[in-house]
Amino acid sequence: MKKRIVRITAALCAAALLAGCGSISSKDGGYYTTEAAAQESYNYDSAAGSVDSGLVPENAAEAATDETAQKIIYNASLSMESTDFDTTREALMTAVEANGAWLESTSLYGTEKDHDRTADYTVRVPVGSYRAFLAAVGDAGSVLNISESAENITSSYIDVQARLSALEAQRDRLNALADQAETTADLLEIESQLSDVQYQLENYTRQLRSMDQQVSYSTVDIYLREVATLTPTGVTFGERIADAFGGGWDAFVGFLQGLVIALVYLWPVLLIAVVVVFILRKVWKKRPRKEKLPKPAQTPPPAEYPVKPGDEPKPKY
């Protein structure tokens, strides 16, 4: 019996050591990429128009499903504005539906009355429709800037696959040992090991599924702002100076209008202030004035007596 337990324990240890091969550093079910991410950012200096990706290749959809291809996650972030907020929003939603994408999150701020609405969208786009979706977004409004990033997770993906293969082999060996167990204690020990292996299998399977989804579906963040006039892009220095003068005059007129509106709002306070000042002036005028006392007459200084001849002081030697 002791020899049987020793053999089972040795088999379990060997299986655990074999499963450790090809393991990756993990924490809380996450994964860490071992290759630096390729990133690219640029400004889009034109009015509404198509936006082309500078990172995603034409065959990105085939590469996402090919097991031997590089596993790359593509992300993009756009900032845009529009004078017709509702029309632009509808165009964006149409682009989402037309390209097989879906909204992961959305936020709306501001009111239509104040014309200060903004919207934040996080869209998950199939990598095969990534370029077409960016072009449709560019046609929907005025794109101010766009940034893209590409993260290569091939190494992490291969490591997770190796870990899954090792765990599956360990599970098969433990099942074989469970069939050969002769005592209840041996069977319970093997089932405990099987439970741990199964938990790790499920954990790494979720990680692999998450990687596949991120590779297959790119993330595009869109910020949309409602404006009265579009921000000029690609203008000359003289045009910028003219816009600055026009903006300064508009700001001055807006200040005067705001001041008049504020005075209209505050007319009760101003009326009360005028009444208070009028009463204080009346009260001040009715107060008795203090009589001024006459100044005391000044006595002339005593006249100096003339010096008689012979009374001059004698010099001392």
CSV table of C-alpha atoms in Angstrom, one decimal:
chain,number,residue,atom,x,y,z
A,1,MET,CA,0.0,0.0,0.0
A,2,LYS,CA,2.8,2.4,0.8
A,3,LYS,CA,4.5,1.7,-2.4
A,4,ARG,CA,1.3,2.4,-4.3
A,5,ILE,CA,0.9,5.8,-2.6
A,6,VAL,CA,4.6,6.6,-3.3
A,7,ARG,CA,4.1,5.8,-7.0
A,8,ILE,CA,0.9,7.9,-7.2
A,9,THR,CA,2.6,10.9,-5.5
A,10,ALA,CA,5.6,10.6,-7.8
A,11,ALA,CA,3.3,10.6,-10.8
A,12,LEU,CA,1.4,13.7,-9.5
A,13,CYS,CA,4.7,15.5,-9.0
A,14,ALA,CA,5.9,14.6,-12.5
A,15,ALA,CA,2.6,15.9,-14.0
A,16,ALA,CA,2.8,19.1,-12.1
A,17,LEU,CA,6.4,19.7,-13.3
A,18,LEU,CA,5.4,19.0,-16.9
A,19,ALA,CA,2.5,21.4,-16.7
A,20,GLY,CA,4.8,24.1,-15.5
A,21,CYS,CA,6.6,24.1,-18.8
A,22,GLY,CA,5.5,26.8,-21.1
A,23,SER,CA,3.8,28.7,-18.3
A,24,ILE,CA,3.4,32.5,-18.4
A,25,SER,CA,3.4,35.2,-15.8
A,26,SER,CA,-0.2,35.9,-14.8
A,27,LYS,CA,-2.1,37.8,-12.2
A,28,ASP,CA,-5.8,37.9,-11.5
A,29,GLY,CA,-6.5,36.0,-14.7
A,30,GLY,CA,-4.8,38.6,-16.8
A,31,TYR,CA,-1.9,38.3,-19.2
A,32,TYR,CA,1.1,40.4,-19.9
A,33,THR,CA,2.4,41.0,-23.4
A,34,THR,CA,6.1,40.4,-24.0
A,35,GLU,CA,6.5,42.5,-27.1
A,36,ALA,CA,6.3,46.3,-27.3
A,37,ALA,CA,3.2,47.8,-28.9
A,38,ALA,CA,3.5,49.6,-32.2
A,39,GLN,CA,1.8,52.9,-32.0
A,40,GLU,CA,1.1,55.8,-34.4
A,41,SER,CA,-0.7,59.1,-33.9
A,42,TYR,CA,-1.3,61.9,-36.4
A,43,ASN,CA,-3.6,64.9,-36.9
A,44,TYR,CA,-6.3,64.9,-39.6
A,45,ASP,CA,-6.0,68.4,-41.1
A,46,SER,CA,-9.0,68.6,-43.4
A,47,ALA,CA,-12.8,69.0,-43.2
A,48,ALA,CA,-15.3,66.2,-43.3
A,49,GLY,CA,-13.9,63.4,-45.5
A,50,SER,CA,-12.9,59.8,-45.4
A,51,VAL,CA,-10.3,58.7,-42.9
A,52,ASP,CA,-7.9,55.9,-43.9
A,53,SER,CA,-6.1,53.7,-41.5
A,54,GLY,CA,-2.3,53.9,-41.5
A,55,LEU,CA,-1.8,50.6,-39.6
A,56,VAL,CA,-4.4,47.9,-40.5
A,57,PRO,CA,-3.5,45.9,-43.6
A,58,GLU,CA,-6.0,44.8,-46.2
A,59,ASN,CA,-5.9,41.2,-45.1
A,60,ALA,CA,-6.4,41.9,-41.4
A,61,ALA,CA,-9.5,39.7,-41.3
A,62,GLU,CA,-7.7,36.6,-42.6
A,63,ALA,CA,-4.8,37.2,-40.3
A,64,ALA,CA,-7.1,37.3,-37.3
A,65,THR,CA,-8.4,33.8,-38.0
A,66,ASP,CA,-5.2,32.3,-39.2
A,67,GLU,CA,-3.6,30.3,-36.4
A,68,THR,CA,0.0,30.8,-37.8
A,69,ALA,CA,-0.4,34.6,-38.3
A,70,GLN,CA,0.6,37.4,-35.9
A,71,LYS,CA,-2.0,38.2,-33.3
A,72,ILE,CA,-2.3,42.0,-33.3
A,73,ILE,CA,-4.9,44.2,-31.5
A,74,TYR,CA,-5.8,47.4,-33.4
A,75,ASN,CA,-7.3,50.4,-31.6
A,76,ALA,CA,-8.2,53.9,-32.7
A,77,SER,CA,-9.4,57.1,-31.1
A,78,LEU,CA,-11.1,60.0,-33.0
A,79,SER,CA,-12.2,63.5,-32.1
A,80,MET,CA,-14.7,65.2,-34.3
A,81,GLU,CA,-17.3,68.0,-34.4
A,82,SER,CA,-20.4,68.8,-36.3
A,83,THR,CA,-22.8,71.7,-36.7
A,84,ASP,CA,-25.7,69.2,-37.2
A,85,PHE,CA,-25.4,67.0,-34.1
A,86,ASP,CA,-28.4,64.8,-34.8
A,87,THR,CA,-27.5,64.0,-38.4
A,88,THR,CA,-23.9,63.1,-37.5
A,89,ARG,CA,-25.1,60.8,-34.7
A,90,GLU,CA,-27.5,59.0,-37.1
A,91,ALA,CA,-24.7,58.6,-39.6
A,92,LEU,CA,-22.4,57.1,-36.9
A,93,MET,CA,-25.1,54.6,-35.9
A,94,THR,CA,-25.6,53.7,-39.6
A,95,ALA,CA,-21.9,53.1,-39.9
A,96,VAL,CA,-22.0,50.9,-36.9
A,97,GLU,CA,-24.8,48.7,-38.3
A,98,ALA,CA,-23.4,48.6,-41.8
A,99,ASN,CA,-20.0,47.3,-40.7
A,100,GLY,CA,-21.2,44.7,-38.3
A,101,ALA,CA,-19.9,46.6,-35.3
A,102,TRP,CA,-21.6,47.1,-31.9
A,103,LEU,CA,-21.6,49.8,-29.2
A,104,GLU,CA,-19.7,48.8,-26.1
A,105,SER,CA,-20.5,52.1,-24.3
A,106,THR,CA,-22.1,55.4,-25.0
A,107,SER,CA,-22.5,58.7,-23.1
A,108,LEU,CA,-24.4,61.9,-24.0
A,109,TYR,CA,-24.0,65.3,-22.4
A,110,GLY,CA,-25.5,68.8,-22.9
A,111,THR,CA,-28.9,69.9,-24.2
A,112,GLU,CA,-30.2,70.7,-27.7
A,113,LYS,CA,-31.5,74.1,-26.5
A,114,ASP,CA,-28.0,75.3,-25.5
A,115,HIS,CA,-26.3,73.7,-28.5
A,116,ASP,CA,-23.5,72.3,-26.4
A,117,ARG,CA,-24.1,68.6,-26.7
A,118,THR,CA,-21.2,66.1,-26.7
A,119,ALA,CA,-21.1,62.3,-27.1
A,120,ASP,CA,-18.6,59.6,-26.3
A,121,TYR,CA,-18.8,56.2,-28.1
A,122,THR,CA,-16.8,53.1,-27.7
A,123,VAL,CA,-17.4,50.9,-30.7
A,124,ARG,CA,-16.2,47.3,-31.3
A,125,VAL,CA,-15.6,46.8,-35.0
A,126,PRO,CA,-14.7,43.6,-36.8
A,127,VAL,CA,-11.1,43.9,-37.9
A,128,GLY,CA,-12.1,43.2,-41.5
A,129,SER,CA,-14.4,46.2,-41.5
A,130,TYR,CA,-12.1,48.5,-39.5
A,131,ARG,CA,-10.9,50.5,-42.5
A,132,ALA,CA,-14.4,50.9,-44.0
A,133,PHE,CA,-15.8,52.0,-40.6
A,134,LEU,CA,-13.1,54.7,-40.2
A,135,ALA,CA,-14.0,56.0,-43.7
A,136,ALA,CA,-17.7,56.1,-42.9
A,137,VAL,CA,-16.9,58.0,-39.6
A,138,GLY,CA,-14.9,60.6,-41.6
A,139,ASP,CA,-17.9,61.1,-43.9
A,140,ALA,CA,-20.2,61.7,-41.0
A,141,GLY,CA,-18.5,64.8,-39.6
A,142,SER,CA,-15.4,67.0,-39.4
A,143,VAL,CA,-12.6,64.9,-38.0
A,144,LEU,CA,-10.1,67.0,-36.0
A,145,ASN,CA,-7.6,64.3,-35.1
A,146,ILE,CA,-7.2,60.5,-35.1
A,147,SER,CA,-4.7,58.2,-33.4
A,148,GLU,CA,-4.2,54.5,-33.9
A,149,SER,CA,-2.3,51.8,-32.0
A,150,ALA,CA,-1.3,48.2,-32.7
A,151,GLU,CA,-0.4,45.8,-30.0
A,152,ASN,CA,1.3,42.5,-30.9
A,153,ILE,CA,0.3,39.8,-28.4
A,154,THR,CA,1.6,36.8,-30.4
A,155,SER,CA,4.0,35.7,-27.7
A,156,SER,CA,1.4,35.8,-25.0
A,157,TYR,CA,-1.1,34.0,-27.2
A,158,ILE,CA,1.4,31.2,-27.9
A,159,ASP,CA,2.3,30.9,-24.2
A,160,VAL,CA,-1.4,30.5,-23.2
A,161,GLN,CA,-1.9,27.9,-25.9
A,162,ALA,CA,1.2,25.9,-24.5
A,163,ARG,CA,-0.1,26.2,-21.0
A,164,LEU,CA,-3.5,24.9,-22.1
A,165,SER,CA,-1.9,21.9,-23.9
A,166,ALA,CA,0.2,21.1,-20.8
A,167,LEU,CA,-2.9,21.3,-18.5
A,168,GLU,CA,-4.9,19.1,-20.8
A,169,ALA,CA,-2.2,16.5,-20.8
A,170,GLN,CA,-2.0,16.7,-17.0
A,171,ARG,CA,-5.7,16.2,-16.8
A,172,ASP,CA,-5.6,13.1,-18.9
A,173,ARG,CA,-2.9,11.6,-16.8
A,174,LEU,CA,-4.8,12.3,-13.6
A,175,ASN,CA,-7.9,10.7,-15.1
A,176,ALA,CA,-5.8,7.6,-15.9
A,177,LEU,CA,-4.4,7.5,-12.3
A,178,ALA,CA,-7.9,7.9,-10.9
A,179,ASP,CA,-9.0,4.7,-12.8
A,180,GLN,CA,-6.1,2.8,-11.2
A,181,ALA,CA,-6.6,4.1,-7.6
A,182,GLU,CA,-7.2,1.3,-5.2
A,183,THR,CA,-8.1,3.3,-2.1
A,184,THR,CA,-10.5,6.1,-1.3
A,185,ALA,CA,-7.6,8.3,0.0
A,186,ASP,CA,-5.8,7.9,-3.3
A,187,LEU,CA,-8.9,8.7,-5.3
A,188,LEU,CA,-9.7,11.8,-3.2
A,189,GLU,CA,-6.1,13.1,-3.7
A,190,ILE,CA,-6.3,12.6,-7.4
A,191,GLU,CA,-9.7,14.4,-7.6
A,192,SER,CA,-8.3,17.3,-5.6
A,193,GLN,CA,-5.5,17.6,-8.2
A,194,LEU,CA,-8.1,17.3,-11.0
A,195,SER,CA,-10.2,20.1,-9.5
A,196,ASP,CA,-7.1,22.5,-9.5
A,197,VAL,CA,-6.2,21.6,-13.0
A,198,GLN,CA,-9.8,22.1,-14.2
A,199,TYR,CA,-9.9,25.6,-12.6
A,200,GLN,CA,-6.6,26.6,-14.4
A,201,LEU,CA,-7.9,25.2,-17.7
A,202,GLU,CA,-11.1,27.3,-17.4
A,203,ASN,CA,-9.0,30.4,-16.5
A,204,TYR,CA,-6.6,30.1,-19.4
A,205,THR,CA,-9.4,29.2,-21.8
A,206,ARG,CA,-11.1,32.6,-20.9
A,207,GLN,CA,-7.9,34.4,-21.5
A,208,LEU,CA,-7.5,32.8,-24.9
A,209,ARG,CA,-11.1,33.6,-25.8
A,210,SER,CA,-10.6,37.2,-24.7
A,211,MET,CA,-7.4,37.5,-26.8
A,212,ASP,CA,-9.3,36.1,-29.9
A,213,GLN,CA,-12.1,38.6,-29.4
A,214,GLN,CA,-9.7,41.6,-29.1
A,215,VAL,CA,-7.8,40.5,-32.2
A,216,SER,CA,-11.0,39.9,-34.2
A,217,TYR,CA,-12.8,43.1,-33.0
A,218,SER,CA,-10.9,46.4,-32.9
A,219,THR,CA,-11.9,49.1,-30.4
A,220,VAL,CA,-12.7,52.6,-31.7
A,221,ASP,CA,-13.3,55.5,-29.3
A,222,ILE,CA,-15.2,58.5,-30.8
A,223,TYR,CA,-15.7,61.9,-29.3
A,224,LEU,CA,-18.3,64.1,-31.0
A,225,ARG,CA,-18.9,67.7,-30.1
A,226,GLU,CA,-21.7,70.1,-31.3
A,227,VAL,CA,-20.4,73.5,-32.5
A,228,ALA,CA,-21.9,76.6,-34.1
A,229,THR,CA,-19.0,76.8,-36.6
A,230,LEU,CA,-16.4,74.2,-37.6
A,231,THR,CA,-12.9,74.6,-36.4
A,232,PRO,CA,-10.8,75.8,-39.3
A,233,THR,CA,-8.1,73.4,-40.3
A,234,GLY,CA,-5.3,73.9,-42.8
A,235,VAL,CA,-5.6,77.7,-43.0
A,236,THR,CA,-2.9,80.3,-43.7
A,237,PHE,CA,-1.5,82.7,-41.1
A,238,GLY,CA,-3.5,85.6,-42.5
A,239,GLU,CA,-6.7,83.7,-42.3
A,240,ARG,CA,-5.9,82.8,-38.7
A,241,ILE,CA,-5.3,86.5,-37.9
A,242,ALA,CA,-8.7,87.4,-39.6
A,243,ASP,CA,-10.4,84.7,-37.6
A,244,ALA,CA,-8.8,86.0,-34.4
A,245,PHE,CA,-10.1,89.5,-35.1
A,246,GLY,CA,-13.6,88.2,-35.9
A,247,GLY,CA,-13.5,86.0,-32.8
A,248,GLY,CA,-12.4,89.0,-30.6
A,249,TRP,CA,-15.3,91.1,-31.9
A,250,ASP,CA,-17.8,88.3,-31.4
A,251,ALA,CA,-16.5,87.9,-27.8
A,252,PHE,CA,-16.9,91.6,-27.1
A,253,VAL,CA,-20.4,91.7,-28.4
A,254,GLY,CA,-21.2,88.6,-26.4
A,255,PHE,CA,-19.8,90.3,-23.3
A,256,LEU,CA,-22.0,93.4,-23.8
A,257,GLN,CA,-25.1,91.2,-24.4
A,258,GLY,CA,-24.3,89.3,-21.2
A,259,LEU,CA,-23.8,92.5,-19.2
A,260,VAL,CA,-27.2,93.9,-20.4
A,261,ILE,CA,-28.9,90.6,-19.6
A,262,ALA,CA,-27.3,90.6,-16.2
A,263,LEU,CA,-28.5,94.1,-15.5
A,264,VAL,CA,-32.0,93.2,-16.5
A,265,TYR,CA,-32.0,90.3,-14.2
A,266,LEU,CA,-30.7,92.4,-11.3
A,267,TRP,CA,-33.1,95.4,-11.8
A,268,PRO,CA,-34.8,94.8,-8.3
A,269,VAL,CA,-31.4,95.0,-6.6
A,270,LEU,CA,-30.5,98.1,-8.6
A,271,LEU,CA,-33.8,99.8,-7.7
A,272,ILE,CA,-33.3,99.0,-4.0
A,273,ALA,CA,-29.8,100.4,-4.1
A,274,VAL,CA,-31.0,103.7,-5.7
A,275,VAL,CA,-33.7,104.1,-3.1
A,276,VAL,CA,-31.2,103.5,-0.3
A,277,VAL,CA,-28.7,106.0,-1.7
A,278,PHE,CA,-31.5,108.6,-2.0
A,279,ILE,CA,-32.6,108.1,1.6
A,280,LEU,CA,-29.1,108.3,2.9
A,281,ARG,CA,-28.5,111.6,1.1
A,282,LYS,CA,-31.7,113.1,2.5
A,283,VAL,CA,-30.7,112.0,6.0
A,284,TRP,CA,-27.3,113.4,5.6
A,285,LYS,CA,-28.6,116.8,4.4
A,286,LYS,CA,-30.9,117.1,7.4
A,287,ARG,CA,-28.2,116.6,10.0
A,288,PRO,CA,-27.2,119.8,11.9
A,289,ARG,CA,-24.0,121.2,10.9
A,290,LYS,CA,-21.4,122.0,13.6
A,291,GLU,CA,-20.7,125.8,14.0
A,292,LYS,CA,-17.2,126.7,13.4
A,293,LEU,CA,-15.6,128.5,16.4
A,294,PRO,CA,-13.7,131.8,15.6
A,295,LYS,CA,-10.0,131.4,15.6
A,296,PRO,CA,-8.2,133.2,18.6
A,297,ALA,CA,-6.5,136.4,17.8
A,298,GLN,CA,-2.8,136.2,17.6
A,299,THR,CA,-0.8,138.6,19.8
A,300,PRO,CA,2.1,140.3,18.0
A,301,PRO,CA,5.5,139.4,19.1
A,302,PRO,CA,7.2,141.9,21.6
A,303,ALA,CA,9.1,144.6,19.8
A,304,GLU,CA,12.9,144.3,20.1
A,305,TYR,CA,14.5,147.1,21.9
A,306,PRO,CA,17.1,149.1,19.9
A,307,VAL,CA,20.7,148.7,21.0
A,308,LYS,CA,22.2,151.8,22.2
A,309,PRO,CA,25.7,152.9,21.2
A,310,GLY,CA,28.2,151.5,23.6
A,311,ASP,CA,26.1,148.5,24.6
A,312,GLU,CA,27.4,146.2,21.9
A,313,PRO,CA,28.8,143.0,23.2
A,314,LYS,CA,32.6,143.1,23.4
A,315,PRO,CA,34.4,140.3,21.6
A,316,LYS,CA,36.3,137.9,23.8
A,317,TYR,CA,39.9,137.2,23.0
